[in-house]
Amino acid sequence: MNKVEKLFLASLAAAALTLAFSSCNNDDDKTDGIDKQNAELEAVAKQYVGSTVNLTYSLLATETQKLYEDLLALKTKMKGGASASQSEIDDICAEFLLARGYYEESEAFLFGAATDFGIDPHIDTWPLDLQGLADALSNKTQMSNLDAENEDDAIAYAAGKLGQELLGFHGIEFVIFRDGKNREASAFNGNEGHATFKNTGVTGLEEIIYATAVAGDLRDRCWQMEVSWNENAPAEHAKRVEDLELPSRIQGNGYTYGQNFLAATKSGSTYATWIAAMRDLVNAGCMNICNEVANTKIGNPYSGEDPNYIESPYSQRSFYDFEDNMESIWNCLNGGRSESRDTGKSLMAFVQENNPSMASSINKAYEAAIAALKTCQALPGGFVNNTSAKEVGVAQAAINDLNTELSKLDQWLGTL
């Protein structure tokens, strides 16, 4: 072999080594990128479960217990012959609104236990069946069961016999609110005056007896959601859920929903990748409630399809419920509730780092939705008296715009 041939072969070998080295570097870079992405999204998931889901459900569990205790105390007092005071009614109303707010702020993660175990329709079905309620409260046998000597028996009767159109938040709301205001304490010292209850003879005490049993069931189901996500929920709550034989684990792997979410990529989890978990957070969670608010909660009354489909009509808090739903989305995307938020460990931080224009569009759409809802909140008489107002149409469009941006986020995550 001559000198020229040797030089040529040497150059070929060098080129081959260079290509091989370059290929190894590219593979290493790709692996490093995936590892970095997975580490970032795992941190997002931990913050989401701990500071959004578990914290919200913990607050909800606490407030529904307080609501039940306040109603039980009033029931006991009134059965002893004393009258309700306005301060007692006002305290119960305030407790209700706190609990209600926390529930609405949980609706961006209804894709877990709330849906799988039928909890959401059990405690948050509307409109309230007023005729059914009038019939139930004027039925002496039913009232006797709702006023059982053992409070747990009363709660169990309500849970198993009343049906979801008479359970949950909206039955209690009817009892303690009217026309957007706390009811006057004097209303509980006589008979129920609503037209549907004409000639029934239903008393204020009977309404409080009913509300107490329903509040106990509401608390139990909120504890069920808490325990179903958080394996470290208070032992009292876990025992209550177990004693009632309410399901609280994912069938198949035995995980809580929090454990399942945080076990993404591991054997047993329903999430094969962290991207799959994030997409569930976005589409099954945030997009689901965004679409429901725009096209069902607002859409049914605004379109005229069902003018009576008004959420929270007695307290006239519909537009506040919708804002809390938007806040629920924001907490999911931004690293937790405001009292425990870490934006650095949030899905929005990940989007900002990798797709800043998308992050900007989501922020603007969210701000527009909130602004539109605040405008609606200024309408006198709430949603129940303004179903066709132009401001409502603006809010619906703004929330649909937010949903469009969330859909783009979901699709983008699918490309990673």
Short mmCIF file of C-alpha atoms in Angstrom, two decimals:
data_model
loop_
_atom_site.label_atom_id
_atom_site.label_comp_id
_atom_site.label_asym_id
_atom_site.label_seq_id
_atom_site.Cartn_x
_atom_site.Cartn_y
_atom_site.Cartn_z
CA MET A 1 0.00 0.00 0.00
CA ASN A 2 1.47 3.34 -1.00
CA LYS A 3 1.64 6.44 1.13
CA VAL A 4 -1.36 8.11 -0.53
CA GLU A 5 -3.56 5.06 0.07
CA LYS A 6 -2.52 4.92 3.75
CA LEU A 7 -3.38 8.58 4.23
CA PHE A 8 -6.77 8.11 2.57
CA LEU A 9 -7.68 5.12 4.77
CA ALA A 10 -6.55 6.99 7.88
CA SER A 11 -8.81 9.91 7.00
CA LEU A 12 -11.77 7.56 6.52
CA ALA A 13 -11.17 6.00 9.91
CA ALA A 14 -10.97 9.40 11.55
CA ALA A 15 -14.21 10.45 9.91
CA ALA A 16 -15.94 7.30 11.10
CA LEU A 17 -14.77 7.89 14.66
CA THR A 18 -15.99 11.48 14.50
CA LEU A 19 -19.44 10.40 13.31
CA ALA A 20 -19.67 7.71 15.98
CA PHE A 21 -18.64 10.17 18.69
CA SER A 22 -21.13 12.72 17.42
CA SER A 23 -23.91 10.11 17.44
CA CYS A 24 -23.09 9.15 21.02
CA ASN A 25 -23.16 12.80 22.04
CA ASN A 26 -26.59 13.25 20.39
CA ASP A 27 -27.95 10.19 22.18
CA ASP A 28 -26.55 11.44 25.46
CA ASP A 29 -28.03 14.89 24.88
CA LYS A 30 -31.44 13.36 24.11
CA THR A 31 -31.31 11.20 27.24
CA ASP A 32 -30.21 14.15 29.33
CA GLY A 33 -33.12 16.19 27.94
CA ILE A 34 -35.68 13.53 28.76
CA ASP A 35 -34.24 13.04 32.24
CA LYS A 36 -34.38 16.81 32.85
CA GLN A 37 -37.99 16.98 31.61
CA ASN A 38 -39.05 14.05 33.76
CA ALA A 39 -37.39 15.53 36.84
CA GLU A 40 -39.15 18.87 36.27
CA LEU A 41 -42.55 17.25 35.74
CA GLU A 42 -42.16 14.99 38.75
CA ALA A 43 -41.58 18.09 40.88
CA VAL A 44 -44.67 19.66 39.29
CA ALA A 45 -46.70 16.55 40.17
CA LYS A 46 -45.57 16.55 43.80
CA GLN A 47 -46.47 20.21 44.19
CA TYR A 48 -49.82 19.65 42.46
CA VAL A 49 -50.85 16.72 44.67
CA GLY A 50 -49.65 18.27 47.92
CA SER A 51 -50.43 21.97 47.54
CA THR A 52 -53.43 21.88 45.23
CA VAL A 53 -55.39 18.65 45.62
CA ASN A 54 -54.61 17.51 49.16
CA LEU A 55 -54.66 21.00 50.63
CA THR A 56 -57.98 21.88 49.02
CA TYR A 57 -59.59 18.66 50.18
CA SER A 58 -58.19 19.13 53.67
CA LEU A 59 -59.75 22.59 53.90
CA LEU A 60 -63.02 21.26 52.52
CA ALA A 61 -63.01 18.39 55.04
CA THR A 62 -62.51 20.82 57.91
CA GLU A 63 -65.21 23.27 56.85
CA THR A 64 -67.87 20.66 56.12
CA GLN A 65 -67.28 19.22 59.60
CA LYS A 66 -67.76 22.69 61.09
CA LEU A 67 -70.92 23.21 59.04
CA TYR A 68 -72.35 19.94 60.33
CA GLU A 69 -71.43 20.76 63.93
CA ASP A 70 -73.02 24.22 63.72
CA LEU A 71 -76.25 22.82 62.29
CA LEU A 72 -76.32 20.01 64.86
CA ALA A 73 -75.88 22.52 67.69
CA LEU A 74 -78.74 24.64 66.34
CA LYS A 75 -80.96 21.58 65.90
CA THR A 76 -80.29 20.51 69.48
CA LYS A 77 -81.05 23.99 70.78
CA MET A 78 -84.30 24.32 68.82
CA LYS A 79 -85.49 20.85 69.86
CA GLY A 80 -85.01 22.04 73.43
CA GLY A 81 -87.56 24.78 72.80
CA ALA A 82 -85.26 27.76 72.14
CA SER A 83 -85.41 29.94 69.04
CA ALA A 84 -82.65 30.34 66.47
CA SER A 85 -80.68 33.57 66.75
CA GLN A 86 -79.61 35.64 63.75
CA SER A 87 -75.95 35.26 64.72
CA GLU A 88 -76.33 31.48 64.62
CA ILE A 89 -77.90 31.59 61.16
CA ASP A 90 -75.25 34.03 59.94
CA ASP A 91 -72.46 31.80 61.24
CA ILE A 92 -73.94 28.77 59.50
CA CYS A 93 -74.27 30.73 56.25
CA ALA A 94 -70.64 31.88 56.48
CA GLU A 95 -69.49 28.32 57.15
CA PHE A 96 -71.50 27.08 54.21
CA LEU A 97 -69.95 29.63 51.85
CA LEU A 98 -66.43 28.68 52.96
CA ALA A 99 -67.12 25.00 52.35
CA ARG A 100 -68.86 25.77 49.07
CA GLY A 101 -65.90 27.82 47.88
CA TYR A 102 -63.44 25.04 48.64
CA TYR A 103 -65.58 22.55 46.77
CA GLU A 104 -65.82 24.76 43.70
CA GLU A 105 -62.05 25.20 43.90
CA SER A 106 -61.70 21.41 43.70
CA GLU A 107 -63.60 20.99 40.45
CA ALA A 108 -60.51 21.06 38.24
CA PHE A 109 -59.61 17.65 39.65
CA LEU A 110 -62.99 15.94 39.59
CA PHE A 111 -61.40 13.31 37.34
CA GLY A 112 -60.35 11.39 40.46
CA ALA A 113 -62.47 10.00 43.28
CA ALA A 114 -65.22 12.61 42.88
CA THR A 115 -66.17 11.14 39.52
CA ASP A 116 -65.12 7.51 39.91
CA PHE A 117 -67.10 7.09 43.14
CA GLY A 118 -70.08 9.22 42.09
CA ILE A 119 -69.42 11.80 44.80
CA ASP A 120 -69.88 14.91 42.67
CA PRO A 121 -73.47 14.15 41.60
CA HIS A 122 -74.26 12.91 45.11
CA ILE A 123 -73.40 16.24 46.74
CA ASP A 124 -73.69 18.80 43.92
CA THR A 125 -76.76 18.09 41.79
CA TRP A 126 -79.04 20.97 40.82
CA PRO A 127 -81.67 22.21 40.43
CA LEU A 128 -82.99 21.13 43.80
CA ASP A 129 -86.20 19.11 43.59
CA LEU A 130 -88.34 21.50 45.62
CA GLN A 131 -91.53 19.47 45.31
CA GLY A 132 -89.65 16.36 46.37
CA LEU A 133 -88.24 18.26 49.34
CA ALA A 134 -91.69 19.51 50.35
CA ASP A 135 -93.00 15.95 50.15
CA ALA A 136 -90.09 14.57 52.18
CA LEU A 137 -90.31 17.18 54.96
CA SER A 138 -94.06 16.79 55.28
CA ASN A 139 -93.73 13.00 55.56
CA LYS A 140 -93.70 12.24 59.28
CA THR A 141 -92.04 8.85 58.83
CA GLN A 142 -89.20 10.34 56.83
CA MET A 143 -88.78 13.17 59.31
CA SER A 144 -88.63 10.67 62.15
CA ASN A 145 -85.79 8.86 60.38
CA LEU A 146 -83.96 12.12 59.65
CA ASP A 147 -84.28 12.95 63.35
CA ALA A 148 -83.13 9.55 64.63
CA GLU A 149 -81.77 9.52 68.17
CA ASN A 150 -78.44 8.28 66.83
CA GLU A 151 -77.09 11.00 64.55
CA ASP A 152 -75.23 8.48 62.42
CA ASP A 153 -78.54 6.75 61.71
CA ALA A 154 -80.04 10.06 60.58
CA ILE A 155 -77.11 10.70 58.27
CA ALA A 156 -77.29 7.17 56.85
CA TYR A 157 -81.01 7.59 56.16
CA ALA A 158 -80.43 10.84 54.30
CA ALA A 159 -77.56 9.34 52.30
CA GLY A 160 -79.45 6.23 51.29
CA LYS A 161 -83.06 7.36 50.95
CA LEU A 162 -83.35 10.98 49.87
CA GLY A 163 -81.75 10.82 46.41
CA GLN A 164 -79.18 13.18 44.92
CA GLU A 165 -81.78 15.83 43.97
CA LEU A 166 -82.34 16.44 47.71
CA LEU A 167 -78.78 15.96 48.98
CA GLY A 168 -75.62 17.99 49.19
CA PHE A 169 -74.95 21.68 49.00
CA HIS A 170 -78.14 22.88 47.34
CA GLY A 171 -80.60 21.40 49.81
CA ILE A 172 -78.74 23.10 52.64
CA GLU A 173 -78.50 26.28 50.57
CA PHE A 174 -82.29 26.41 50.22
CA VAL A 175 -82.76 26.11 53.96
CA ILE A 176 -80.36 28.89 54.98
CA PHE A 177 -80.47 31.37 52.06
CA ARG A 178 -83.22 33.15 50.15
CA ASP A 179 -83.02 35.74 47.39
CA GLY A 180 -79.28 36.09 47.77
CA LYS A 181 -79.39 36.79 51.50
CA ASN A 182 -79.03 34.89 54.76
CA ARG A 183 -82.48 33.90 55.96
CA GLU A 184 -83.97 35.77 58.86
CA ALA A 185 -83.83 33.81 62.09
CA SER A 186 -87.54 34.50 62.58
CA ALA A 187 -88.28 32.34 59.51
CA PHE A 188 -87.22 29.27 61.49
CA ASN A 189 -89.66 29.95 64.30
CA GLY A 190 -92.73 29.27 62.15
CA ASN A 191 -93.66 27.34 59.02
CA GLU A 192 -91.82 27.31 55.66
CA GLY A 193 -93.38 30.02 53.51
CA HIS A 194 -92.16 29.06 50.04
CA ALA A 195 -95.04 28.57 47.57
CA THR A 196 -94.06 24.95 46.95
CA PHE A 197 -94.59 24.24 50.65
CA LYS A 198 -98.07 25.79 50.82
CA ASN A 199 -100.35 23.88 53.19
CA THR A 200 -97.62 21.36 54.10
CA GLY A 201 -97.13 22.67 57.62
CA VAL A 202 -93.37 22.11 57.38
CA THR A 203 -91.67 23.94 60.25
CA GLY A 204 -88.35 25.71 60.51
CA LEU A 205 -87.19 23.08 62.99
CA GLU A 206 -87.96 20.33 60.47
CA GLU A 207 -85.88 22.18 57.88
CA ILE A 208 -82.96 22.34 60.30
CA ILE A 209 -83.33 18.63 61.11
CA TYR A 210 -83.19 17.87 57.38
CA ALA A 211 -80.23 20.20 56.77
CA THR A 212 -78.29 18.65 59.66
CA ALA A 213 -78.60 15.10 58.34
CA VAL A 214 -77.69 16.22 54.82
CA ALA A 215 -74.70 18.18 56.14
CA GLY A 216 -73.47 15.03 57.88
CA ASP A 217 -73.61 13.14 54.62
CA LEU A 218 -71.93 16.03 52.81
CA ARG A 219 -69.07 15.92 55.32
CA ASP A 220 -68.71 12.15 54.92
CA ARG A 221 -68.43 12.39 51.14
CA CYS A 222 -65.91 15.23 51.35
CA TRP A 223 -63.88 13.14 53.78
CA GLN A 224 -64.10 10.31 51.26
CA MET A 225 -62.53 12.51 48.57
CA GLU A 226 -59.81 13.62 50.96
CA VAL A 227 -58.96 10.05 52.02
CA SER A 228 -59.10 8.83 48.41
CA TRP A 229 -56.33 11.23 47.37
CA ASN A 230 -54.27 11.45 50.53
CA GLU A 231 -53.11 8.30 52.30
CA ASN A 232 -51.96 10.57 55.15
CA ALA A 233 -55.39 12.11 55.76
CA PRO A 234 -56.45 12.37 59.43
CA ALA A 235 -57.02 8.95 61.00
CA GLU A 236 -60.51 9.98 62.16
CA HIS A 237 -61.50 10.73 58.57
CA ALA A 238 -60.03 7.51 57.24
CA LYS A 239 -61.78 5.45 59.91
CA ARG A 240 -65.13 7.11 59.20
CA VAL A 241 -64.79 6.35 55.49
CA GLU A 242 -63.81 2.77 56.26
CA ASP A 243 -66.67 2.30 58.74
CA LEU A 244 -69.15 3.55 56.13
CA GLU A 245 -67.61 1.13 53.61
CA LEU A 246 -67.09 3.96 51.12
CA PRO A 247 -64.50 3.16 48.41
CA SER A 248 -61.27 5.13 48.68
CA ARG A 249 -58.68 3.32 46.56
CA ILE A 250 -58.16 2.80 42.85
CA GLN A 251 -59.43 -0.57 41.79
CA GLY A 252 -56.59 -2.66 40.42
CA ASN A 253 -53.56 -1.14 42.11
CA GLY A 254 -54.87 -0.22 45.56
CA TYR A 255 -53.28 3.24 45.40
CA THR A 256 -54.78 6.48 46.56
CA TYR A 257 -55.23 8.86 43.65
CA GLY A 258 -52.29 10.88 44.93
CA GLN A 259 -50.04 7.82 45.11
CA ASN A 260 -51.11 6.78 41.64
CA PHE A 261 -50.34 10.23 40.20
CA LEU A 262 -46.92 10.38 41.85
CA ALA A 263 -46.03 6.84 40.75
CA ALA A 264 -46.14 7.82 37.07
CA THR A 265 -43.62 5.80 35.00
CA LYS A 266 -43.53 3.09 37.68
CA SER A 267 -45.12 -0.35 37.62
CA GLY A 268 -48.70 -0.28 38.87
CA SER A 269 -49.48 3.36 38.09
CA THR A 270 -52.10 4.10 35.46
CA TYR A 271 -49.71 6.73 34.05
CA ALA A 272 -46.98 5.32 31.83
CA THR A 273 -45.21 8.70 31.56
CA TRP A 274 -45.09 12.05 33.33
CA ILE A 275 -46.47 13.63 30.16
CA ALA A 276 -49.53 11.37 30.43
CA ALA A 277 -50.08 12.55 34.01
CA MET A 278 -49.74 16.20 32.99
CA ARG A 279 -52.17 15.74 30.13
CA ASP A 280 -54.74 14.24 32.52
CA LEU A 281 -54.26 17.27 34.78
CA VAL A 282 -54.99 19.51 31.78
CA ASN A 283 -57.66 17.74 29.75
CA ALA A 284 -59.52 15.54 32.26
CA GLY A 285 -59.21 18.23 34.94
CA CYS A 286 -58.86 21.83 33.82
CA MET A 287 -60.46 21.57 30.38
CA ASN A 288 -63.34 19.52 31.73
CA ILE A 289 -64.45 22.14 34.25
CA CYS A 290 -63.71 24.99 31.85
CA ASN A 291 -66.02 23.45 29.27
CA GLU A 292 -68.68 22.66 31.88
CA VAL A 293 -68.75 26.23 33.18
CA ALA A 294 -68.95 27.79 29.73
CA ASN A 295 -71.31 25.42 28.00
CA THR A 296 -73.41 23.81 30.73
CA LYS A 297 -73.40 25.91 33.89
CA ILE A 298 -73.62 29.14 31.90
CA GLY A 299 -74.69 27.72 28.55
CA ASN A 300 -77.90 25.93 29.55
CA PRO A 301 -79.62 28.99 31.10
CA TYR A 302 -78.06 31.59 28.76
CA SER A 303 -79.08 29.73 25.61
CA GLY A 304 -82.59 29.20 26.91
CA GLU A 305 -82.16 25.42 26.71
CA ASP A 306 -82.84 25.14 30.46
CA PRO A 307 -83.52 28.49 32.16
CA ASN A 308 -83.88 26.76 35.54
CA TYR A 309 -80.44 25.17 35.45
CA ILE A 310 -79.04 27.76 37.83
CA GLU A 311 -76.28 26.75 40.20
CA SER A 312 -76.64 28.25 43.69
CA PRO A 313 -79.90 30.18 43.01
CA TYR A 314 -80.91 30.74 46.64
CA SER A 315 -77.63 32.34 47.69
CA GLN A 316 -77.31 33.89 44.20
CA ARG A 317 -73.62 32.91 44.17
CA SER A 318 -73.46 31.33 40.71
CA PHE A 319 -70.94 33.79 39.29
CA TYR A 320 -68.77 33.36 42.39
CA ASP A 321 -68.96 29.58 41.96
CA PHE A 322 -67.73 30.02 38.38
CA GLU A 323 -64.86 32.24 39.51
CA ASP A 324 -63.88 29.61 42.07
CA ASN A 325 -63.88 27.06 39.25
CA MET A 326 -61.45 29.25 37.31
CA GLU A 327 -59.35 29.61 40.46
CA SER A 328 -59.29 25.82 40.65
CA ILE A 329 -57.75 25.71 37.17
CA TRP A 330 -55.23 28.36 38.13
CA ASN A 331 -54.15 26.49 41.25
CA CYS A 332 -53.62 23.31 39.21
CA LEU A 333 -51.46 25.08 36.66
CA ASN A 334 -49.50 27.35 38.97
CA GLY A 335 -48.08 25.22 41.74
CA GLY A 336 -50.81 25.18 44.35
CA ARG A 337 -53.24 27.31 46.27
CA SER A 338 -52.10 30.84 47.06
CA GLU A 339 -51.34 29.93 50.69
CA SER A 340 -48.96 27.14 49.65
CA ARG A 341 -47.94 28.01 46.09
CA ASP A 342 -44.55 27.38 44.50
CA THR A 343 -44.71 28.70 40.96
CA GLY A 344 -41.22 27.37 40.29
CA LYS A 345 -42.64 23.84 40.54
CA SER A 346 -45.65 24.41 38.33
CA LEU A 347 -46.81 23.34 34.91
CA MET A 348 -46.95 26.99 33.88
CA ALA A 349 -43.28 27.41 34.78
CA PHE A 350 -42.51 24.43 32.56
CA VAL A 351 -44.55 25.98 29.74
CA GLN A 352 -42.92 29.38 30.26
CA GLU A 353 -39.48 27.78 29.97
CA ASN A 354 -40.28 25.79 26.83
CA ASN A 355 -43.07 27.71 25.10
CA PRO A 356 -43.29 31.26 26.44
CA SER A 357 -45.79 32.46 23.82
CA MET A 358 -48.20 29.72 24.90
CA ALA A 359 -47.77 30.66 28.55
CA SER A 360 -48.58 34.28 27.70
CA SER A 361 -51.73 33.30 25.80
CA ILE A 362 -52.98 31.16 28.70
CA ASN A 363 -52.35 33.96 31.19
CA LYS A 364 -54.23 36.50 29.07
CA ALA A 365 -57.18 34.16 28.54
CA TYR A 366 -57.42 33.43 32.26
CA GLU A 367 -57.33 37.12 33.16
CA ALA A 368 -60.06 37.86 30.60
CA ALA A 369 -62.29 35.09 32.01
CA ILE A 370 -61.89 36.36 35.57
CA ALA A 371 -62.58 39.97 34.51
CA ALA A 372 -65.75 38.91 32.68
CA LEU A 373 -67.02 36.98 35.69
CA LYS A 374 -66.37 39.91 38.01
CA THR A 375 -68.46 42.08 35.70
CA CYS A 376 -71.26 39.51 35.98
CA GLN A 377 -70.99 39.53 39.77
CA ALA A 378 -72.02 43.18 39.72
CA LEU A 379 -75.36 42.34 38.07
CA PRO A 380 -78.17 42.82 40.62
CA GLY A 381 -80.01 39.60 41.40
CA GLY A 382 -77.26 37.22 40.32
CA PHE A 383 -77.48 34.74 37.47
CA VAL A 384 -81.01 33.69 38.36
CA ASN A 385 -82.26 37.16 37.35
CA ASN A 386 -79.84 37.76 34.47
CA THR A 387 -79.75 34.59 32.41
CA SER A 388 -79.80 36.43 29.07
CA ALA A 389 -77.63 39.43 29.96
CA LYS A 390 -74.98 40.36 27.40
CA GLU A 391 -72.36 40.28 30.16
CA VAL A 392 -73.11 36.59 30.60
CA GLY A 393 -72.45 35.97 26.91
CA VAL A 394 -69.13 37.79 27.19
CA ALA A 395 -68.16 35.61 30.16
CA GLN A 396 -69.12 32.44 28.32
CA ALA A 397 -67.00 33.44 25.32
CA ALA A 398 -64.02 34.34 27.52
CA ILE A 399 -64.15 31.00 29.35
CA ASN A 400 -64.40 29.17 26.03
CA ASP A 401 -61.33 31.10 24.87
CA LEU A 402 -59.48 29.88 27.95
CA ASN A 403 -60.55 26.35 27.15
CA THR A 404 -59.17 26.75 23.63
CA GLU A 405 -55.79 27.78 25.05
CA LEU A 406 -55.85 24.82 27.44
CA SER A 407 -56.60 22.53 24.50
CA LYS A 408 -53.54 23.89 22.71
CA LEU A 409 -51.51 23.18 25.85
CA ASP A 410 -52.76 19.61 25.93
CA GLN A 411 -51.89 19.10 22.27
CA TRP A 412 -48.43 20.61 22.75
CA LEU A 413 -47.72 18.33 25.70
CA GLY A 414 -48.60 15.43 23.41
CA THR A 415 -45.74 16.37 21.10
CA LEU A 416 -43.05 16.22 23.79
#
